[in-house]
CSV table of C-alpha atoms in Angstrom, one decimal:
chain,number,residue,atom,x,y,z
A,1225,THR,CA,166.5,41.4,135.9
A,1226,ASP,CA,166.3,38.7,138.6
A,1227,LEU,CA,163.7,40.7,140.6
A,1228,GLY,CA,163.0,37.7,142.9
A,1229,ARG,CA,166.7,38.3,144.0
A,1230,PRO,CA,167.1,42.0,144.4
A,1231,ALA,CA,170.2,42.0,145.3
A,1232,ALA,CA,171.6,39.7,142.6
A,1233,ALA,CA,169.8,41.9,140.1
A,1234,GLU,CA,171.3,45.2,141.6
A,1235,ALA,CA,175.0,43.7,141.6
A,1236,ALA,CA,174.5,42.8,138.0
A,1237,LEU,CA,173.0,46.0,136.7
A,1238,ARG,CA,175.6,48.1,138.6
A,1239,GLN,CA,178.2,45.8,136.6
A,1240,SER,CA,176.3,46.6,133.4
A,1241,LEU,CA,176.4,50.4,133.9
A,1242,ALA,CA,180.2,50.3,135.1
A,1243,LEU,CA,180.9,48.7,131.6
A,1244,ASP,CA,178.5,51.1,129.9
A,1245,GLY,CA,177.1,54.2,131.7
A,1246,ASP,CA,174.9,55.1,129.0
A,1247,SER,CA,172.6,52.0,129.1
A,1248,TYR,CA,168.8,53.5,129.3
A,1249,ALA,CA,167.7,49.8,129.8
A,1250,ALA,CA,170.1,49.2,132.5
A,1251,HIS,CA,169.4,52.7,134.6
A,1252,LEU,CA,165.8,51.9,134.3
A,1253,ALA,CA,166.2,48.4,135.6
A,1254,LEU,CA,168.4,49.5,138.2
A,1255,ALA,CA,165.8,52.3,139.3
A,1256,ASN,CA,163.0,49.7,139.4
A,1257,VAL,CA,165.0,47.4,141.5
A,1258,VAL,CA,166.0,50.1,144.2
A,1259,ALA,CA,162.4,51.5,143.8
A,1260,GLN,CA,161.3,47.9,145.0
A,1261,LEU,CA,163.4,48.2,147.8
A,1262,ASN,CA,162.0,51.6,149.0
A,1263,ARG,CA,165.5,53.3,148.1
A,1264,ASN,CA,163.4,56.1,146.6
A,1265,GLN,CA,166.2,58.7,146.4
A,1266,GLU,CA,168.6,56.1,144.8
A,1267,ALA,CA,165.6,55.4,142.4
A,1268,ALA,CA,164.9,59.1,141.6
A,1269,ARG,CA,168.4,59.4,140.5
A,1270,GLU,CA,168.3,56.3,138.4
A,1271,TYR,CA,164.9,57.3,136.5
A,1272,ALA,CA,166.7,60.7,135.9
A,1273,ALA,CA,169.7,59.4,134.4
A,1274,ALA,CA,167.3,57.1,132.1
A,1275,LEU,CA,165.2,59.9,131.1
A,1276,LYS,CA,168.4,61.7,129.9
A,1277,LEU,CA,169.0,59.2,127.7
A,1278,VAL,CA,165.5,58.4,126.5
A,1279,PRO,CA,163.4,61.6,127.4
A,1280,ASP,CA,160.2,60.2,125.6
A,1281,SER,CA,160.1,57.1,127.9
A,1282,ILE,CA,156.5,56.8,129.5
A,1283,GLU,CA,157.4,53.9,131.6
A,1284,ALA,CA,160.5,55.7,133.0
A,1285,HIS,CA,158.4,59.2,133.4
A,1286,VAL,CA,155.7,57.2,135.3
A,1287,ASN,CA,157.8,55.3,137.6
A,1288,TYR,CA,160.0,58.5,138.4
A,1289,GLY,CA,156.6,60.3,139.3
A,1290,ILE,CA,155.6,57.5,141.7
A,1291,VAL,CA,159.0,57.7,143.4
A,1292,LEU,CA,158.7,61.4,143.7
A,1293,GLU,CA,155.3,61.0,145.2
A,1294,ARG,CA,156.5,58.6,147.7
A,1295,LEU,CA,159.5,61.3,148.9
A,1296,GLY,CA,156.8,63.9,149.4
A,1297,ASP,CA,157.5,65.8,145.8
A,1298,ALA,CA,153.8,66.4,144.7
A,1299,LYS,CA,154.9,69.1,142.0
A,1300,GLY,CA,157.6,66.9,140.8
A,1301,SER,CA,155.5,63.9,140.6
A,1302,GLU,CA,152.8,65.7,138.7
A,1303,GLN,CA,155.1,67.1,136.5
A,1304,GLN,CA,156.5,63.3,135.4
A,1305,PHE,CA,152.8,62.2,135.1
A,1306,TYR,CA,152.4,65.1,132.7
A,1307,LEU,CA,155.3,64.5,130.9
A,1308,ALA,CA,154.7,60.9,130.4
A,1309,THR,CA,150.9,61.7,129.0
A,1310,LEU,CA,152.8,63.9,126.2
A,1311,CYS,CA,154.9,61.1,124.9
A,1312,ARG,CA,153.6,58.8,122.0
A,1313,ALA,CA,152.5,55.4,123.0
A,1314,ASN,CA,153.0,52.8,119.9
A,1315,SER,CA,152.8,49.6,121.4
A,1316,PRO,CA,150.3,47.8,124.1
A,1317,VAL,CA,152.7,48.3,126.8
A,1318,MET,CA,153.1,51.7,126.1
A,1319,LEU,CA,149.2,52.2,125.9
A,1320,PHE,CA,149.1,50.7,129.4
A,1321,ASP,CA,151.8,53.1,130.8
A,1322,LEU,CA,150.1,56.0,129.2
A,1323,ALA,CA,147.1,54.9,130.7
A,1324,ALA,CA,149.0,54.6,134.1
A,1325,ALA,CA,150.3,58.2,133.7
A,1326,HIS,CA,146.5,59.7,133.2
A,1327,PHE,CA,145.5,57.5,136.1
A,1328,ASN,CA,148.1,58.7,138.6
A,1329,LEU,CA,147.9,62.4,137.2
A,1330,ALA,CA,144.1,62.2,138.3
A,1331,ASN,CA,144.8,61.1,141.6
A,1332,VAL,CA,147.5,64.1,142.2
A,1333,MET,CA,145.0,66.2,140.8
A,1334,LEU,CA,142.0,64.9,143.2
A,1335,LYS,CA,144.6,65.3,146.0
A,1336,ASP,CA,145.0,69.0,145.1
A,1337,GLY,CA,141.1,69.2,144.7
A,1338,ARG,CA,141.0,69.7,140.7
A,1339,ARG,CA,138.1,67.1,140.2
A,1340,GLU,CA,137.5,68.6,136.5
A,1341,GLN,CA,140.8,67.8,135.4
A,1342,ALA,CA,141.1,64.7,137.3
A,1343,VAL,CA,137.8,63.3,135.3
A,1344,ALA,CA,139.5,64.5,132.0
A,1345,HIS,CA,142.5,62.5,132.8
A,1346,LEU,CA,140.6,59.5,133.8
A,1347,GLU,CA,138.7,59.6,130.7
A,1348,ALA,CA,142.1,59.8,128.5
A,1349,ALA,CA,143.2,56.6,130.8
A,1350,LEU,CA,140.4,54.8,129.6
A,1351,GLU,CA,140.7,56.0,125.7
A,1352,ALA,CA,144.2,54.6,126.2
A,1353,LYS,CA,143.4,51.4,128.0
A,1354,PRO,CA,139.5,50.7,128.0
A,1355,ASP,CA,139.7,47.8,130.2
A,1356,LEU,CA,141.8,49.7,133.3
A,1357,GLN,CA,139.3,49.1,135.8
A,1358,VAL,CA,140.6,51.2,138.4
A,1359,ALA,CA,140.4,54.4,136.6
A,1360,ARG,CA,136.7,53.3,135.5
A,1361,ASP,CA,135.5,52.7,139.1
A,1362,LEU,CA,137.4,56.1,140.3
A,1363,LEU,CA,135.5,57.7,137.6
A,1364,ASN,CA,132.1,56.1,138.2
A,1365,ARG,CA,132.6,57.2,141.9
A,1366,LEU,CA,133.4,60.9,141.1
A,1367,SER,CA,130.4,60.8,138.6
A,1368,ALA,CA,128.3,59.8,141.5
A,1369,LEU,CA,129.3,62.8,143.7
A,1370,PRO,CA,127.5,66.3,143.5
A,1371,PRO,CA,129.2,68.9,141.0
A,1372,SER,CA,132.0,70.8,143.1
A,1373,ALA,CA,131.4,74.2,144.0
A,1374,PRO,CA,133.3,76.6,141.7
A,1375,LYS,CA,136.6,78.3,143.5
């Protein structure tokens, strides 16, 4: 897709979907384009359509989770990040997506006060992608804090 020209990319992807509505790649690419344009409701629909076609797409789950978070759906966002962590990653790109899933899930959990679970997901992110510095930095900051009080 031509992400430098979102309108052109969107038009081409819509044309592609008109010819083949079952194209996972087209639904995913269109979702990415409209998400870039902050049309989050539409992006959410396209990510959902992509996931109906390829339910174990780490990338689609992660991006869907990000869009749901933008829409204020914390539970839906967490669910998508969690589902992404259950998918098998068998390529470097998928490992990055898996690390992103764990990192985003950790952030959702931190916002909800679930620090221990967040730490476990940050560690999982670093296991998938040891050079994910943002995860390492957050884990180091959390490790420097006093232990959280039991609830």
